Amino acid sequence: MCGIVAVVGLPRAIRVVMDGLYSLEYRGYDSAGVAWPGRGGLNVVRAAGRVSELAALLGDRADAEVETAMGHTRWATHGVPCERNAHPHVSADGRIAVVHNGIIDNYAPIKADLEAEGVVFRSDTDTEVVANMIAREYRGDLVRAVEAVIPKLDGTFAFCIMASDQPGLLVASRRGSPLAVGVGPGFNMAASDAMPIIPHTRRVVFLEDDQVAVITSGACEIRKGGRSVDYACTEIAWSPEAAQKDGYAHYMLKEIFEQPTVLENMFRNRLRLPPSSDADPEFLFEGLNIPDDYFRGVSRIVMLAQGTAYHACMVGRNMIERTTKIPSYPEYAADFRYRDPILDPSVLVIAVTQSGETMDTLHAVRLAKEAGCKVLAVVNVVGSSIAREADGVFYLNCGPEIGVASTKAFTAMIAGLYFLALRMGQIRGSIDRGELRRRVLDLLGIGARLNGILATDGAIRRIAAKYKNASNFLFLGRGTGWPLAMEGALKLKEVSYIHAEGYDAAEMKHGPIALVDENMPVLAIALQGSRYEKLIGNIQEIKARKGKVIALASLGDKRIRDIADDVIYVRAESGIMNSICCSIPLQLLAYHIAVARGCDVDKPKNLAKSVTVE
Ligand code: F6R
């Protein structure tokens, strides 16, 4: 949460920072600001609202001939969103400016001390305390001052700091919040993720906790504990174009439509199916780093995640248990980490996260590692904290997901967990060889099938227009339809602000049915399969209470047309295909309802893409 970007050594540095802030807006967008050094001291411009408000305020100054600048886009934690609480924050003596992502837990006693020394604070933030702590230590050596302050801070941070009298120097550090340093010829950058960096350089260093980056135009030094340390750059493969809308009205829509390609690539690049029907499929992993033997002895699998990623784990549980015969449990990382869970080294922990930075998931991973568990991360963002701390990584390789509501990462997580399930099943011999081959063959054709689902877009838009004024929505499903119902409801409430709940349809009679009347649209995931009849029963019960039913049904199902008000048809497939195929209409429904209601689908209010605070 919150985005930081800073540069030293590029011409028109404020423009570079502003462009970077636009690409980081998914991390928070309730106020924004920039700072750059000038002859008379530090210049700071801040605005409440989005980066575009800041751009309007800056005007031509965005193109000033300066080579050092830093900026911030905020998701408020301490202090309401307003100009006064926007970053950068400047020390009372005007010498030090700080942009910060994270929360300083012990800021209150430090603030009281500083106030007792006569420092007058102008904001309600924890960050202003840090600016003043550094100013108190600063005697012309910014690196030393920052290194003196860091050990005194409890909590999480990614900072970038500048001093009024050292215009060609930026100092950055992190603990718990992500920070990447971009290394270029004649310039260096720091940012919350690689996105603002890649238009300028693909060479990135992901800082470790408590490291300090000292960047000037000609040098990048990384320090820890007061000394220089060696570092290696990662080459980022994402192209800057991957972060464009490509003619789509919104990132969310673009990302929904990218799913056939993302999933097709995931399987094509990682699976080989030799032509001979006796040959076993080969799974190609980079970075899994866990010997096959380990999987033979796994007693239990715990999947850790939050939000949409948790729903992917709920779907994954069914696939993993069926394929590997290992008992598997999705867990909200935030609950798990504080529950004193029962763990031992035979428990495999799978952390599932798009950003790789979700604070609760990261801490739950650390807890599991301390208990001796192996941790496998299923992650999208390369080099993210969870990817680095896990024993092995399965990268989703979806490309940047910029829409705040997760879409392509969700289906990629389901596919990634399935991929791991098949490989573990192969190692453990818990899946029949012929069956494994059949399932792999199925996966290799996923792109074409998903393109078929996307063709329902027009029909879904018409249904969205009909239900756009609803105040509440219920989503029901059984089996893997249950987590999909939860995800459909989450997507709708996130982007359209319609109150929505997702339930296992079997729970309906245990409470939610009390809400059903003629004003309650109910989306029922009712594909033909083992629980179809039970769902038809649920739909009848809703209709008997005058509820409106939108059914997600198997192509060719005529019976459902007579009982549901609206039907979205998808071609019924095998287990995993159904889960992925049903996800897409749910995403499209949420998207079109939100657009019809005039909502900002890519940046829903109060949300941020990556939840790096508790
Ligand atoms: C919803 C959404 C969130 C995230 C959750 C976990 O659309 O995006 O619920 O899924 O915050 O984020 P990651 O996957 O980055 O750990």
XYZ file of C-alpha atoms and ligand atoms in Angstrom:
630
model
C 0.000 0.000 0.000
C 1.316 3.401 -1.018
C 3.657 3.742 -3.949
C 7.090 5.304 -3.929
C 9.217 6.302 -6.888
C 12.482 8.230 -6.936
C 15.163 8.962 -9.509
C 18.554 10.564 -9.657
C 20.439 11.252 -12.897
C 17.659 11.376 -15.512
C 16.703 14.682 -17.167
C 13.223 15.968 -16.297
C 13.245 13.816 -13.181
C 9.887 15.137 -11.940
C 8.215 13.896 -15.141
C 9.873 10.480 -14.674
C 8.529 10.353 -11.118
C 5.041 11.449 -12.193
C 4.897 8.769 -14.894
C 6.042 6.261 -12.304
C 3.370 7.377 -9.846
C 0.648 6.747 -12.423
C 1.874 3.164 -12.756
C 1.928 2.745 -8.959
C -1.518 4.220 -8.379
C -2.923 0.714 -7.960
C -1.157 0.705 -4.572
C -3.210 3.603 -3.238
C -4.666 6.789 -4.600
C -6.009 9.071 -1.930
C -3.294 11.731 -2.165
C 0.008 12.208 -3.953
C 3.090 14.389 -3.833
C 6.576 15.020 -5.203
C 9.746 16.618 -3.885
C 12.849 17.834 -5.631
C 15.865 19.814 -4.470
C 16.116 23.468 -5.537
C 18.469 26.410 -4.883
C 16.400 27.687 -1.991
C 15.850 24.260 -0.391
C 13.466 21.400 -0.990
C 10.450 21.915 -3.238
C 7.386 19.922 -2.255
C 4.062 19.820 -4.083
C 1.212 17.671 -2.730
C -2.428 17.213 -3.556
C -5.372 15.354 -2.074
C -6.824 12.797 -4.500
C -5.288 11.056 -7.462
C -1.994 11.586 -9.235
C -3.882 13.547 -11.918
C -4.768 16.165 -9.259
C -1.101 16.475 -8.447
C -0.259 16.796 -12.157
C -2.782 19.632 -12.498
C -1.242 21.417 -9.519
C 2.313 20.928 -10.780
C 1.584 22.215 -14.284
C 4.783 23.072 -16.207
C 6.939 22.395 -13.184
C 6.690 18.687 -14.040
C 9.080 19.372 -16.922
C 11.615 21.405 -14.931
C 15.259 20.657 -15.702
C 16.064 18.769 -12.511
C 17.778 15.412 -12.242
C 16.638 14.326 -8.779
C 13.059 13.872 -7.611
C 10.925 11.528 -5.546
C 7.189 11.026 -5.233
C 4.476 9.110 -3.437
C 0.899 7.997 -3.962
C -0.855 7.256 -0.685
C -3.262 4.773 0.860
C -4.033 6.372 4.211
C -3.186 4.553 7.432
C -2.382 7.340 9.942
C -4.300 10.524 9.309
C -7.209 11.205 6.965
C -6.471 11.598 3.257
C -5.775 15.303 2.677
C -2.967 17.542 1.439
C -1.523 18.022 4.939
C -1.092 14.258 5.422
C 0.162 13.603 1.881
C 3.805 12.650 1.358
C 6.593 13.768 1.027
C 6.905 14.886 4.635
C 9.578 17.425 5.490
C 11.349 17.818 8.821
C 10.490 20.931 10.824
C 13.881 22.450 9.928
C 13.135 21.957 6.215
C 16.298 19.925 5.531
C 14.992 16.348 5.149
C 12.130 15.013 3.016
C 10.771 11.463 3.299
C 8.339 9.327 1.317
C 7.207 6.218 3.160
C 5.188 3.066 2.643
C 4.369 1.092 5.805
C 3.545 1.815 9.440
C 5.935 2.904 12.181
C 4.463 1.174 15.234
C 6.430 3.157 17.834
C 5.916 6.592 16.302
C 3.780 7.921 19.181
C 6.451 7.874 21.969
C 9.092 9.157 19.539
C 6.762 11.966 18.489
C 6.207 12.883 22.140
C 9.998 13.073 22.689
C 10.477 15.222 19.603
C 7.644 17.516 20.665
C 9.255 17.841 24.080
C 12.411 18.982 22.244
C 10.350 21.682 20.517
C 9.627 20.052 17.137
C 6.291 21.244 15.767
C 4.434 18.650 13.685
C 2.257 19.626 10.762
C 0.598 16.313 9.904
C -1.062 13.371 11.673
C 1.266 10.837 10.086
C 3.887 8.472 11.473
C 6.166 9.438 8.570
C 6.747 13.001 9.710
C 8.327 11.557 12.864
C 10.917 9.773 10.722
C 11.768 12.948 8.788
C 12.409 14.702 12.103
C 14.405 11.814 13.580
C 16.716 11.878 10.566
C 16.982 15.681 10.750
C 17.984 15.374 14.417
C 20.857 13.018 13.438
C 21.841 14.865 10.258
C 25.212 16.587 10.245
C 25.903 16.625 6.502
C 26.063 12.805 6.116
C 22.608 11.547 5.082
C 23.629 7.892 4.954
C 24.929 7.946 8.500
C 21.823 9.773 9.740
C 19.486 7.229 8.117
C 21.553 4.314 9.444
C 21.368 5.792 12.930
C 17.572 6.054 12.797
C 16.615 2.691 11.268
C 17.414 0.557 14.347
C 15.147 2.813 16.426
C 12.090 2.094 14.288
C 9.550 -0.658 14.990
C 7.138 -1.613 12.252
C 7.367 -1.723 8.516
C 8.750 0.705 6.023
C 10.041 1.400 2.602
C 11.518 4.910 2.548
C 13.181 7.228 0.158
C 14.905 10.220 1.676
C 16.543 13.391 0.343
C 18.421 16.229 2.028
C 18.180 19.856 0.901
C 21.947 20.286 0.739
C 22.791 17.030 -1.101
C 20.794 17.432 -4.333
C 22.339 14.514 -6.237
C 21.801 11.888 -3.526
C 18.891 9.670 -2.512
C 18.911 7.191 0.343
C 16.354 4.381 0.431
C 15.687 1.539 2.838
C 13.085 -1.088 3.601
C 11.819 -3.456 6.266
C 8.741 -5.459 5.489
C 7.528 -3.210 2.664
C 8.879 -3.765 -0.835
C 11.483 -1.577 -2.497
C 13.233 -2.142 -5.795
C 16.280 -0.248 -7.007
C 16.698 0.268 -10.759
C 20.289 0.419 -11.958
C 20.859 2.294 -15.206
C 23.751 3.871 -17.072
C 24.208 7.337 -15.560
C 21.086 7.140 -13.426
C 19.538 5.100 -10.619
C 16.015 4.756 -9.327
C 14.036 3.354 -6.409
C 10.386 2.302 -6.485
C 7.821 0.152 -4.719
C 7.841 -2.261 -7.633
C 9.618 -2.615 -10.947
C 6.855 -1.006 -13.019
C 8.097 2.631 -12.868
C 11.634 1.393 -13.461
C 11.231 -0.794 -16.560
C 10.643 2.036 -19.066
C 14.180 3.174 -18.144
C 16.134 0.046 -17.203
C 15.382 -3.658 -16.822
C 18.173 -4.147 -14.230
C 16.630 -4.239 -10.786
C 17.847 -5.048 -7.270
C 15.164 -6.070 -4.763
C 16.305 -4.713 -1.401
C 16.410 -7.045 1.597
C 15.066 -6.021 5.004
C 17.194 -3.342 6.706
C 19.375 -2.790 3.660
C 20.085 0.794 2.711
C 20.507 1.851 -0.919
C 22.626 4.919 -1.541
C 22.003 6.183 -5.038
C 23.546 8.971 -7.075
C 23.567 9.398 -10.858
C 26.777 7.405 -11.212
C 26.656 4.872 -8.381
C 24.394 2.515 -6.492
C 25.726 1.238 -3.192
C 23.781 -1.264 -1.076
C 24.623 -1.341 2.635
C 23.624 -3.358 5.659
C 24.684 -2.859 9.265
C 26.828 0.134 8.255
C 28.854 -1.647 5.534
C 28.658 -2.079 1.768
C 27.318 -5.446 0.642
C 27.501 -7.198 -2.723
C 24.332 -7.365 -4.756
C 23.112 -8.949 -7.947
C 20.686 -7.381 -10.420
C 17.625 -9.264 -11.674
C 16.725 -8.706 -15.338
C 12.995 -7.975 -15.532
C 11.361 -9.636 -18.513
C 8.082 -7.641 -18.451
C 7.966 -5.036 -21.194
C 6.663 -1.525 -20.472
C 3.952 -2.208 -23.106
C 2.556 -5.028 -20.938
C 1.406 -2.298 -18.559
C -0.669 -0.451 -21.200
C -4.403 -0.796 -21.791
C -4.015 -1.877 -25.438
C -7.229 -0.196 -26.545
C -9.379 -1.709 -23.774
C -11.493 0.739 -21.779
C -10.020 -0.510 -18.504
C -7.141 -2.635 -17.245
C -9.662 -4.956 -15.635
C -11.237 -5.732 -19.007
C -7.848 -6.138 -20.672
C -6.753 -8.508 -17.925
C -9.952 -10.561 -18.207
C -9.341 -10.920 -21.926
C -5.686 -11.879 -21.399
C -6.652 -15.067 -19.567
C -6.631 -17.443 -22.559
C -3.066 -16.381 -23.428
C -1.809 -16.337 -19.842
C -3.062 -19.853 -19.122
C -2.117 -21.275 -22.499
C 1.437 -20.001 -21.973
C 1.603 -21.344 -18.434
C 0.936 -24.890 -19.611
C 2.743 -24.761 -22.958
C 5.936 -23.459 -21.363
C 5.900 -25.928 -18.494
C 4.484 -29.157 -19.824
C 5.855 -31.562 -22.390
C 3.703 -34.432 -23.567
C 5.792 -36.926 -25.541
C 3.821 -38.293 -28.544
C 4.020 -41.931 -27.456
C 0.921 -42.799 -25.461
C 3.046 -44.769 -22.939
C 5.257 -41.821 -22.099
C 4.656 -39.762 -18.987
C 4.192 -35.994 -19.224
C 7.183 -33.921 -18.178
C 6.711 -30.998 -15.826
C 9.273 -28.257 -16.289
C 9.888 -26.187 -13.182
C 12.372 -23.466 -12.598
C 12.920 -22.467 -9.020
C 10.943 -25.241 -7.364
C 14.078 -26.255 -5.466
C 12.369 -28.978 -3.446
C 13.535 -32.566 -4.054
C 10.896 -35.037 -5.301
C 11.442 -37.240 -2.268
C 10.119 -34.560 0.029
C 6.664 -34.706 -1.625
C 6.423 -38.442 -0.915
C 6.529 -37.779 2.813
C 4.146 -34.804 3.017
C 1.467 -35.436 5.647
C -0.664 -32.316 5.151
C -0.813 -29.263 2.913
C -1.671 -25.829 4.261
C -2.456 -23.121 1.716
C -2.012 -19.556 2.937
C -3.604 -16.553 1.291
C -5.972 -13.606 1.646
C -8.906 -12.339 -0.419
C -9.158 -13.572 -3.973
C -6.044 -15.690 -3.527
C -7.792 -17.486 -0.656
C -10.685 -18.345 -2.956
C -8.156 -19.809 -5.414
C -6.837 -21.953 -2.542
C -10.352 -23.184 -1.780
C -10.658 -24.342 -5.378
C -7.101 -25.734 -5.205
C -7.876 -27.805 -2.133
C -10.350 -29.993 -4.011
C -7.944 -30.548 -6.886
C -4.970 -31.274 -4.634
C -6.801 -33.695 -2.373
C -8.259 -35.623 -5.290
C -4.968 -35.841 -7.139
C -2.458 -36.350 -4.339
C -4.609 -37.850 -1.555
C -2.907 -35.449 0.853
C -5.306 -33.681 3.260
C -5.209 -30.009 2.281
C -6.476 -26.911 4.050
C -6.853 -23.345 2.798
C -6.167 -20.858 5.590
C -6.515 -17.107 5.868
C -2.902 -16.177 6.584
C -4.023 -13.407 8.959
C -5.820 -15.904 11.189
C -3.225 -18.648 10.852
C -0.313 -16.489 11.969
C -1.926 -15.546 15.269
C -3.467 -18.923 16.052
C -0.430 -20.895 17.164
C -1.097 -23.484 14.426
C 0.026 -27.071 14.764
C 2.894 -27.566 12.321
C 5.801 -29.927 11.800
C 8.348 -30.476 9.009
C 6.080 -32.928 7.182
C 3.570 -30.131 6.512
C 3.961 -28.498 3.107
C 2.914 -24.855 3.132
C 1.830 -23.258 -0.138
C 1.627 -19.462 -0.046
C -0.549 -18.090 -2.818
C -0.283 -14.402 -3.661
C -0.346 -12.178 -6.716
C 1.798 -9.405 -5.277
C 4.061 -11.566 -3.138
C 3.918 -8.752 -0.587
C 0.697 -9.289 1.396
C 1.837 -8.640 4.947
C -0.195 -11.364 6.645
C 0.814 -13.983 4.082
C 4.464 -13.010 4.444
C 4.363 -13.315 8.233
C 2.509 -16.623 8.050
C 5.240 -17.908 5.706
C 7.908 -16.899 8.216
C 6.047 -18.671 11.002
C 5.804 -21.856 8.929
C 9.503 -21.730 8.116
C 10.376 -21.314 11.774
C 8.336 -24.470 12.472
C 10.510 -26.330 9.943
C 7.907 -26.574 7.151
C 8.878 -26.311 3.506
C 7.232 -23.341 1.861
C 6.292 -23.232 -1.780
C 5.158 -19.858 -3.134
C 2.685 -19.475 -5.986
C 3.355 -15.858 -6.909
C 3.026 -13.452 -9.811
C 5.437 -10.633 -9.012
C 9.013 -11.683 -9.683
C 11.467 -10.938 -6.900
C 8.713 -10.119 -4.391
C 9.297 -10.740 -0.677
C 7.333 -14.014 -0.489
C 8.999 -15.340 -3.655
C 12.377 -14.652 -2.082
C 11.631 -16.118 1.319
C 9.968 -19.340 0.126
C 11.944 -22.549 -0.423
C 10.554 -22.869 -3.927
C 8.563 -20.646 -6.279
C 6.014 -21.324 -8.958
C 5.767 -18.044 -10.880
C 2.386 -17.384 -12.457
C 3.979 -15.266 -15.198
C 0.730 -13.370 -15.831
C 2.458 -10.081 -16.553
C 1.548 -7.038 -14.490
C -1.968 -7.068 -13.062
C -2.895 -3.422 -12.730
C -6.657 -3.485 -12.209
C -7.043 -3.434 -8.434
C -9.593 -6.260 -8.580
C -7.692 -9.432 -9.322
C -8.842 -11.388 -12.393
C -6.147 -13.075 -14.459
C -4.055 -13.810 -11.364
C -7.032 -15.654 -9.845
C -7.430 -18.126 -12.684
C -3.651 -18.433 -12.980
C -3.493 -19.341 -9.271
C -6.096 -22.067 -9.794
C -4.140 -23.341 -12.784
C -0.838 -23.121 -10.888
C -2.210 -25.118 -7.951
C -3.580 -27.706 -10.345
C -0.218 -27.929 -12.050
C 1.457 -28.562 -8.696
C -1.247 -31.103 -7.787
C -0.598 -33.071 -10.970
C 3.148 -33.062 -10.431
C 2.807 -34.149 -6.794
C 0.333 -36.824 -7.855
C 2.844 -38.057 -10.419
C 5.663 -38.176 -7.865
C 3.514 -39.949 -5.263
C 1.956 -42.330 -7.773
C -1.486 -41.267 -6.544
C -2.779 -40.555 -10.033
C -3.147 -43.180 -12.711
C -0.678 -42.642 -15.592
C -3.351 -42.694 -18.288
C -5.490 -40.271 -16.335
C -2.509 -37.937 -15.872
C -1.866 -37.947 -19.615
C -5.512 -37.204 -20.345
C -5.569 -34.290 -17.935
C -2.369 -32.827 -19.338
C -3.733 -33.105 -22.870
C -6.813 -31.258 -21.713
C -4.751 -28.439 -20.274
C -2.801 -27.882 -23.455
C -6.006 -26.829 -25.235
C -7.112 -24.345 -22.595
C -6.614 -21.149 -24.653
C -9.205 -21.996 -27.305
C -11.782 -22.990 -24.687
C -11.373 -19.775 -22.762
C -11.716 -17.740 -25.947
C -15.079 -19.468 -26.364
C -16.112 -18.268 -22.885
C -15.074 -14.702 -23.650
C -17.514 -14.766 -26.551
C -20.321 -14.543 -23.949
C -19.235 -10.969 -23.193
C -22.087 -9.318 -25.154
C -24.754 -11.446 -23.464
C -23.278 -10.710 -20.037
C -23.274 -6.977 -20.751
C -27.020 -7.167 -21.479
C -27.660 -9.052 -18.232
C -25.545 -6.486 -16.375
C -27.709 -3.651 -17.719
C -30.782 -5.422 -16.341
C -29.414 -5.875 -12.801
C -27.218 -2.791 -12.445
C -29.553 -1.089 -9.971
C -29.709 -3.987 -7.515
C -28.707 -3.127 -3.946
C -27.830 -6.703 -2.958
C -26.758 -9.877 -4.733
C -26.390 -13.501 -3.672
C -23.981 -15.910 -5.366
C -24.480 -19.642 -4.821
C -22.526 -22.724 -5.844
C -21.644 -26.185 -4.597
C -18.311 -28.038 -4.620
C -15.770 -25.834 -6.395
C -18.751 -23.656 -7.316
C -18.779 -22.485 -3.688
C -15.415 -20.647 -3.746
C -16.317 -19.342 -7.184
C -19.542 -17.951 -5.737
C -17.470 -16.252 -3.016
C -15.119 -14.835 -5.616
C -17.996 -13.663 -7.842
C -19.508 -11.825 -4.868
C -16.158 -10.304 -3.890
C -15.557 -9.069 -7.436
C -19.004 -7.492 -7.637
C -18.776 -5.687 -4.315
C -15.235 -4.460 -4.988
C -15.893 -2.812 -8.316
C -19.607 -1.911 -8.249
C -20.131 -1.306 -4.487
C -23.223 -3.535 -4.572
C -23.482 -5.555 -1.386
C -22.959 -9.198 -2.384
C -22.501 -12.481 -0.519
C -21.197 -15.789 -1.813
C -22.369 -19.051 -0.205
C -22.225 -22.766 -0.553
C -25.763 -23.355 -1.903
C -26.138 -26.049 0.758
C -26.005 -23.264 3.363
C -28.895 -21.369 1.806
C -31.569 -22.893 3.974
C -29.451 -22.259 7.074
C -29.927 -18.503 6.878
C -29.400 -16.610 3.622
C -32.780 -17.633 2.183
C -34.339 -15.169 4.631
C -33.031 -12.400 2.370
C -34.627 -13.678 -0.826
C -37.503 -11.659 -2.296
C -38.324 -10.029 -5.637
C -35.495 -7.513 -5.145
C -32.782 -10.117 -4.645
C -30.878 -11.280 -7.740
C -29.206 -14.641 -7.132
C -26.438 -15.903 -9.366
C -26.436 -19.703 -9.253
C -23.486 -21.673 -10.589
C -25.390 -24.697 -11.875
C -23.247 -26.628 -14.301
C -24.283 -30.187 -15.085
C -22.395 -32.570 -12.833
C -22.747 -34.446 -9.609
C -24.460 -31.635 -7.673
C -26.601 -30.283 -10.512
C -29.914 -31.635 -9.215
C -29.287 -30.169 -5.801
C -28.647 -26.762 -7.327
C -31.794 -26.997 -9.421
C -33.578 -27.606 -6.107
C -32.008 -24.449 -4.671
C -33.045 -22.433 -7.724
C -36.633 -23.665 -7.380
C -36.633 -22.558 -3.754
C -35.420 -19.094 -4.728
C -38.018 -18.800 -7.480
C -40.751 -19.876 -5.035
C -39.789 -16.805 -2.990
C -39.854 -14.515 -6.051
C -36.036 -14.120 -6.233
C -34.479 -13.375 -9.625
C -32.094 -16.080 -10.809
C -29.165 -15.699 -13.182
C -27.866 -19.195 -13.860
C -24.396 -20.087 -15.036
C -25.256 -23.273 -16.891
C -23.820 -25.890 -19.216
C -24.213 -25.258 -22.909
C -27.263 -27.164 -24.133
C -29.042 -27.247 -20.754
C -32.640 -26.462 -21.840
C -34.219 -27.307 -18.509
C -32.598 -24.403 -16.726
C -33.959 -21.925 -19.253
C -37.460 -22.617 -17.936
C -36.667 -21.905 -14.330
C -33.985 -19.182 -14.358
C -34.654 -15.568 -15.369
C -31.381 -15.274 -17.258
C -28.853 -17.869 -18.319
C -25.152 -17.531 -19.127
C -24.060 -20.654 -20.951
C -20.556 -22.089 -20.702
C -19.310 -25.298 -22.271
C -19.159 -27.863 -19.452
C -15.698 -29.335 -19.029
C -13.709 -31.367 -16.556
C -13.100 -30.087 -12.978
C -10.385 -27.459 -13.377
C -11.741 -26.252 -16.712
C -15.117 -25.661 -15.121
C -13.572 -23.599 -12.350
C -11.646 -21.420 -14.755
C -14.450 -21.234 -17.323
C -16.980 -20.136 -14.678
C -14.652 -17.488 -13.263
C -14.608 -15.489 -16.466
C -18.381 -14.772 -16.726
C -18.381 -13.792 -13.037
C -15.563 -11.322 -13.673
C -17.323 -9.934 -16.751
C -20.617 -9.550 -14.879
C -18.939 -7.567 -12.091
C -17.077 -5.470 -14.647
C -20.120 -4.586 -16.768
C -22.346 -3.839 -13.778
C -19.650 -1.528 -12.386
C -19.223 0.260 -15.715
C -23.012 0.626 -16.071
C -23.085 2.218 -12.596
C -20.312 4.648 -13.569
C -17.762 3.213 -11.114
C -14.011 3.542 -11.506
C -13.410 -0.174 -11.989
C -9.629 -0.052 -12.045
C -9.372 1.944 -8.836
C -12.282 1.137 -6.536
C -12.631 3.383 -3.514
C -10.763 2.483 -0.316
C -8.856 -0.397 -1.942
C -5.234 -0.869 -2.885
C -3.727 -3.660 -4.899
C -1.182 -4.811 -2.457
C -1.971 -4.976 1.253
C 1.391 -4.458 2.888
C 0.013 -3.396 6.263
C -2.085 -5.392 8.725
C -9.448 -8.848 -4.756
C -8.032 -8.800 -4.480
C -7.581 -9.050 -3.097
C -6.261 -9.814 -3.118
C -5.701 -9.973 -1.704
C -4.417 -10.766 -1.698
O -9.730 -8.613 -6.104
O -7.247 -8.528 -5.351
O -8.536 -9.723 -2.355
O -6.492 -11.055 -3.684
O -5.453 -8.707 -1.189
O -3.467 -10.165 -2.503
P -2.225 -10.980 -3.036
O -2.732 -11.976 -4.002
O -1.352 -9.945 -3.690
O -1.592 -11.610 -1.838
